[in-house]
């Protein structure tokens, strides 16, 4: 059986080849904090080309280690702990994230040895330990909202030999008692950035998180805090994470009933849904709070579902051999009408890519901009 050090080197080589790992100090941290110390003995391993698979250390330790030291996520909790992990299911509520995206976010932080770091979402404790290996455990505060997950993380961290400050609380409020921080590292999806994170960060400090506004896919976000109490930055790449619990999309109001309107559109809903990441950011910025779900059916048709917090909804149905597509929408807003207008507005700008967009967070909220913070959508 391969030695753990050999497995870590192979994983680090893979992440280097893929462009995820560029700083050799994070390779050193991967050796200092072996990932298997944070993986449950029975786990569900994510797969890009098929259903998740179950691995059990007691049944096959080699297969378990192969999974742990691959660039894949490992599910560590189901249904907020209400379903035993061994049973399986599809409502994932905590995980050991894939090493590739973990390292991407850690590199975006650009931590230095003396930095004080606030982490939102301890999860298994692996990233808190990696940060501790880089800046010292005495400089890391990590917050986990789930008592069960927090207790498991505490045990994992003890095994690793690192003891950052682990707090069981709502991470959306930050931890003012230990502020100010030089870096804020967020391991859960965020729709709206809590201003407390900005308030508790020094000028020049960074806040790094998965921005998941609800429309299409999520994005890496890296903001820098200014001297005026704002945070400004851009979207370096993709990110798909479980949501900050206070911002889960199922908190939306029930769909509006009655007053349903039917119409047609010549704009293919697949064009809006699949165009580009630049399109996704633009629409999310112009229509904050609107979520989308794509549905592909076995007969080749496609539906785009739209919804907002107030209960308005729309469904656009693509069917083959049609020149126009049926639209159904209800509620105070015509969500498809707004989405179509936002898409065509983005087209009129010359279809700017994601790297031209950015985000500003202030005490009054957040806003998406194009090219310059002064050019708000």
Coordinates of C-alpha atoms in Angstrom, one line a residue, residues 49-371:
X49 CA -19.4 10.9 -14.8
X50 CA -21.9 8.9 -12.7
X51 CA -23.7 8.6 -9.4
X52 CA -21.9 9.1 -6.1
X53 CA -20.2 6.0 -4.8
X54 CA -19.9 4.7 -1.2
X55 CA -16.5 3.9 0.3
X56 CA -15.9 2.2 3.6
X57 CA -12.5 2.2 5.2
X58 CA -13.3 -1.0 7.1
X59 CA -14.2 -2.9 3.9
X60 CA -11.4 -1.6 1.6
X61 CA -8.9 0.8 3.1
X62 CA -7.0 1.2 -0.2
X63 CA -10.2 2.2 -2.1
X64 CA -11.0 4.6 0.8
X65 CA -7.5 6.2 0.6
X66 CA -7.7 6.4 -3.2
X67 CA -10.9 8.4 -2.8
X68 CA -9.6 10.6 -0.1
X69 CA -6.5 11.5 -2.1
X70 CA -8.2 12.2 -5.3
X71 CA -9.5 15.6 -6.5
X72 CA -13.1 14.9 -5.5
X73 CA -15.5 16.1 -2.9
X74 CA -16.5 13.7 -0.1
X75 CA -20.0 14.1 1.5
X76 CA -19.8 14.2 5.3
X77 CA -23.4 15.0 6.2
X78 CA -26.9 14.5 4.9
X79 CA -30.1 16.4 5.7
X80 CA -28.4 18.5 8.4
X81 CA -27.5 15.3 10.2
X82 CA -31.1 13.8 10.2
X83 CA -30.1 11.0 7.8
X84 CA -27.3 8.6 8.7
X85 CA -24.4 9.1 6.3
X86 CA -24.2 5.3 5.8
X87 CA -27.7 5.3 4.4
X88 CA -27.0 7.7 1.6
X89 CA -29.2 10.3 -0.1
X90 CA -29.0 13.4 -2.2
X91 CA -29.5 16.3 0.3
X92 CA -25.9 17.1 1.0
X93 CA -25.4 19.5 3.8
X94 CA -21.7 19.3 4.6
X95 CA -18.7 17.9 2.8
X96 CA -14.9 17.7 2.6
X97 CA -14.5 19.8 -0.5
X98 CA -12.4 18.8 -3.5
X99 CA -8.8 19.6 -3.0
X100 CA -8.5 21.6 -6.2
X101 CA -11.1 24.2 -5.4
X102 CA -9.9 24.3 -1.7
X103 CA -6.4 25.2 -2.9
X104 CA -7.8 27.8 -5.4
X105 CA -9.6 29.7 -2.7
X106 CA -6.6 29.4 -0.3
X107 CA -4.3 30.8 -2.9
X108 CA -6.7 33.7 -3.6
X109 CA -6.4 34.7 0.1
X110 CA -2.7 35.4 -0.3
X111 CA -2.0 34.8 3.4
X112 CA 1.2 35.7 5.1
X113 CA 2.7 34.3 8.2
X114 CA 1.4 37.0 10.5
X115 CA -2.1 37.2 9.1
X116 CA -5.2 36.8 11.4
X117 CA -7.8 34.7 9.5
X118 CA -11.5 34.4 10.1
X119 CA -13.0 31.3 8.5
X120 CA -16.8 30.9 7.9
X121 CA -17.8 27.3 7.7
X122 CA -15.4 24.9 9.5
X123 CA -16.9 21.8 8.0
X124 CA -14.5 18.9 8.6
X125 CA -11.8 21.3 9.8
X126 CA -9.4 20.5 7.0
X127 CA -9.1 24.1 5.6
X128 CA -8.8 25.5 9.2
X129 CA -5.9 23.1 9.7
X130 CA -4.3 24.1 6.4
X131 CA -4.6 27.7 7.3
X132 CA -3.1 27.0 10.7
X133 CA -0.2 25.3 9.1
X134 CA 0.5 28.5 7.1
X135 CA -0.2 31.3 9.6
X136 CA -0.2 29.5 13.0
X137 CA -3.3 28.1 14.8
X138 CA -3.3 31.1 17.2
X139 CA -4.1 33.3 14.2
X140 CA -7.1 31.3 13.0
X141 CA -10.7 31.6 14.1
X142 CA -13.1 29.3 12.4
X143 CA -16.9 29.3 12.8
X144 CA -19.4 26.4 12.2
X145 CA -23.1 26.8 12.7
X146 CA -23.9 23.1 13.0
X147 CA -23.2 21.6 16.5
X148 CA -22.7 18.1 15.1
X149 CA -20.3 19.2 12.4
X150 CA -18.5 21.4 14.8
X151 CA -18.0 18.5 17.3
X152 CA -16.6 16.3 14.5
X153 CA -14.3 19.1 13.3
X154 CA -13.0 19.5 16.8
X155 CA -12.1 15.8 17.0
X156 CA -10.4 15.9 13.5
X157 CA -8.4 19.0 14.5
X158 CA -7.2 17.3 17.7
X159 CA -6.0 14.4 15.6
X160 CA -4.1 16.7 13.2
X161 CA -2.3 18.5 16.1
X162 CA -3.7 22.0 15.2
X163 CA -6.0 23.9 17.6
X164 CA -7.4 27.0 16.0
X165 CA -10.2 28.8 17.8
X166 CA -13.3 26.8 16.9
X167 CA -16.6 28.6 17.5
X168 CA -20.1 27.0 17.1
X169 CA -22.2 30.0 16.0
X170 CA -23.8 31.7 13.0
X171 CA -20.9 32.7 10.8
X172 CA -22.9 35.4 9.0
X173 CA -22.3 37.6 12.1
X174 CA -18.5 37.0 12.0
X175 CA -16.6 37.1 15.3
X176 CA -16.2 40.7 16.4
X177 CA -14.5 39.7 19.6
X178 CA -11.3 38.6 17.7
X179 CA -11.4 41.3 15.0
X180 CA -9.8 42.9 13.1
X181 CA -8.8 40.2 10.6
X182 CA -6.5 40.3 7.7
X183 CA -8.3 37.7 5.7
X184 CA -11.8 36.2 5.7
X185 CA -12.1 32.7 4.1
X186 CA -15.6 31.5 3.4
X187 CA -16.3 27.8 2.6
X188 CA -20.1 28.1 1.8
X189 CA -22.1 29.7 -0.9
X190 CA -23.1 33.3 -0.4
X191 CA -25.9 35.1 -2.1
X192 CA -25.5 38.4 -0.2
X193 CA -22.3 39.2 1.6
X194 CA -22.9 40.0 5.3
X195 CA -21.4 43.4 5.9
X196 CA -20.1 42.2 9.3
X197 CA -17.3 40.4 7.4
X198 CA -16.2 43.7 5.8
X199 CA -16.5 45.6 9.1
X200 CA -14.3 43.1 10.9
X201 CA -11.5 43.1 8.2
X202 CA -8.6 45.6 8.2
X203 CA -8.2 48.0 5.2
X204 CA -6.3 46.2 2.6
X205 CA -7.6 42.8 3.9
X206 CA -9.3 40.2 1.6
X207 CA -12.6 38.5 1.8
X208 CA -12.8 35.4 -0.4
X209 CA -15.9 33.4 -0.9
X210 CA -18.1 31.5 -3.4
X211 CA -20.7 34.0 -4.8
X212 CA -23.8 32.0 -5.6
X213 CA -26.5 34.5 -6.4
X214 CA -29.0 31.8 -7.5
X215 CA -29.0 32.4 -11.2
X216 CA -27.0 29.7 -13.1
X217 CA -23.7 28.6 -11.6
X218 CA -21.6 30.1 -8.8
X219 CA -18.4 32.2 -9.0
X220 CA -15.2 32.6 -7.0
X221 CA -15.2 36.1 -5.5
X222 CA -12.2 38.0 -4.1
X223 CA -12.8 41.4 -2.5
X224 CA -10.4 43.8 -0.9
X225 CA -11.5 46.1 1.9
X226 CA -11.0 49.8 1.3
X227 CA -10.2 52.5 3.8
X228 CA -13.8 53.8 3.4
X229 CA -15.4 50.6 4.7
X230 CA -16.3 49.1 1.4
X231 CA -15.1 45.8 -0.2
X232 CA -14.4 45.7 -3.9
X233 CA -13.2 42.9 -6.2
X234 CA -13.9 40.6 -9.1
X235 CA -14.8 37.0 -10.0
X236 CA -11.7 34.9 -10.9
X237 CA -13.5 31.7 -11.7
X238 CA -16.2 29.1 -11.0
X239 CA -17.3 27.8 -7.7
X240 CA -20.2 25.5 -6.6
X241 CA -20.7 25.1 -2.8
X242 CA -23.4 24.3 -0.3
X243 CA -25.1 27.5 0.8
X244 CA -24.6 29.6 4.0
X245 CA -27.5 28.2 6.0
X246 CA -29.2 31.5 6.5
X247 CA -29.2 32.1 2.7
X248 CA -30.5 28.8 1.4
X249 CA -32.8 29.2 -1.5
X250 CA -35.6 27.1 0.1
X251 CA -36.3 30.1 2.3
X252 CA -38.1 31.7 -0.5
X253 CA -41.9 32.3 -0.2
X254 CA -44.3 29.8 -1.8
X255 CA -44.9 30.3 -5.6
X256 CA -47.6 32.8 -6.4
X257 CA -51.0 31.3 -7.1
X258 CA -53.5 32.6 -9.6
X259 CA -53.1 35.3 -12.2
X260 CA -51.0 33.1 -14.4
X261 CA -50.1 34.6 -17.8
X262 CA -49.2 32.7 -21.0
X263 CA -47.2 34.1 -23.9
X264 CA -44.5 33.1 -26.3
X265 CA -40.9 34.1 -26.9
X266 CA -38.5 33.8 -29.9
X267 CA -35.5 33.8 -27.6
X268 CA -34.4 30.2 -26.9
X269 CA -34.2 29.7 -23.1
X270 CA -31.2 27.5 -23.6
X271 CA -29.4 30.5 -25.0
X272 CA -30.0 32.4 -21.8
X273 CA -29.1 29.4 -19.6
X274 CA -26.0 28.2 -21.4
X275 CA -24.5 31.3 -23.0
X276 CA -21.5 32.2 -20.8
X277 CA -20.4 33.0 -17.3
X278 CA -20.3 36.7 -18.2
X279 CA -24.0 36.4 -19.1
X280 CA -24.7 34.7 -15.8
X281 CA -23.0 37.4 -13.7
X282 CA -24.8 40.2 -15.7
X283 CA -28.2 38.7 -15.3
X284 CA -27.6 38.0 -11.6
X285 CA -26.5 41.6 -11.1
X286 CA -29.4 43.1 -12.9
X287 CA -32.0 40.7 -11.3
X288 CA -30.8 40.2 -7.7
X289 CA -32.6 37.5 -5.9
X290 CA -33.9 35.7 -9.0
X291 CA -33.0 32.0 -9.1
X292 CA -32.9 29.6 -12.0
X293 CA -33.2 25.9 -12.4
X294 CA -32.6 24.1 -15.7
X295 CA -34.6 21.0 -16.5
X296 CA -33.6 18.7 -19.4
X297 CA -36.1 16.0 -20.3
X298 CA -35.6 12.7 -22.0
X299 CA -37.4 13.7 -25.2
X300 CA -34.9 16.5 -25.9
X301 CA -36.9 19.4 -24.6
X302 CA -35.7 21.9 -22.0
X303 CA -37.4 24.0 -19.4
X304 CA -35.9 27.1 -17.6
X305 CA -37.6 27.8 -14.2
X306 CA -37.3 31.2 -12.7
X307 CA -38.3 32.3 -9.2
X308 CA -37.9 35.3 -6.8
X309 CA -38.2 35.7 -3.0
X310 CA -41.6 37.3 -3.3
X311 CA -43.1 34.2 -5.0
X312 CA -43.1 35.3 -8.6
X313 CA -42.2 32.5 -11.0
X314 CA -41.8 31.7 -14.7
X315 CA -41.3 28.6 -16.8
X316 CA -40.0 28.8 -20.4
X317 CA -40.3 25.5 -22.4
X318 CA -38.1 24.8 -25.4
X319 CA -39.5 22.2 -27.7
X320 CA -37.9 21.0 -31.0
X321 CA -39.3 22.2 -34.3
X322 CA -40.8 25.3 -32.9
X323 CA -40.2 28.9 -33.9
X324 CA -41.5 30.3 -30.7
X325 CA -41.5 28.9 -27.2
X326 CA -44.3 28.9 -24.6
X327 CA -43.9 31.1 -21.5
X328 CA -45.9 30.8 -18.3
X329 CA -45.4 33.3 -15.5
X330 CA -47.2 34.6 -12.4
X331 CA -46.8 37.0 -9.5
X332 CA -46.0 40.6 -9.3
X333 CA -43.1 40.4 -11.7
X334 CA -42.9 39.1 -15.2
X335 CA -39.7 37.1 -14.5
X336 CA -39.1 35.8 -18.0
X337 CA -39.8 39.3 -19.5
X338 CA -37.2 40.8 -17.1
X339 CA -34.7 38.0 -17.8
X340 CA -35.1 38.3 -21.5
X341 CA -34.5 42.0 -21.3
X342 CA -31.4 41.6 -19.1
X343 CA -30.0 39.1 -21.5
X344 CA -30.5 41.3 -24.5
X345 CA -29.0 44.2 -22.6
X346 CA -25.9 42.2 -21.9
X347 CA -25.7 41.3 -25.7
X348 CA -26.0 45.1 -26.5
X349 CA -22.9 45.7 -24.4
X350 CA -20.9 43.4 -26.6
X351 CA -21.2 40.2 -24.6
X352 CA -18.6 41.1 -21.9
X353 CA -16.9 38.1 -20.2
X354 CA -17.0 37.5 -16.5
X355 CA -13.5 39.0 -15.9
X356 CA -14.9 42.4 -16.7
X357 CA -17.5 42.3 -13.9
X358 CA -17.0 43.0 -10.3
X359 CA -18.8 43.3 -6.9
X360 CA -18.8 46.1 -4.3
X361 CA -20.1 45.5 -0.8
X362 CA -21.1 48.5 1.5
X363 CA -23.1 48.9 4.6
X364 CA -26.1 49.5 2.3
X365 CA -25.8 46.3 0.4
X366 CA -24.0 44.9 -2.6
X367 CA -23.9 45.9 -6.3
X368 CA -22.5 44.4 -9.4
X369 CA -20.6 46.5 -11.9
X370 CA -19.0 46.3 -15.4
X371 CA -15.4 47.4 -15.9

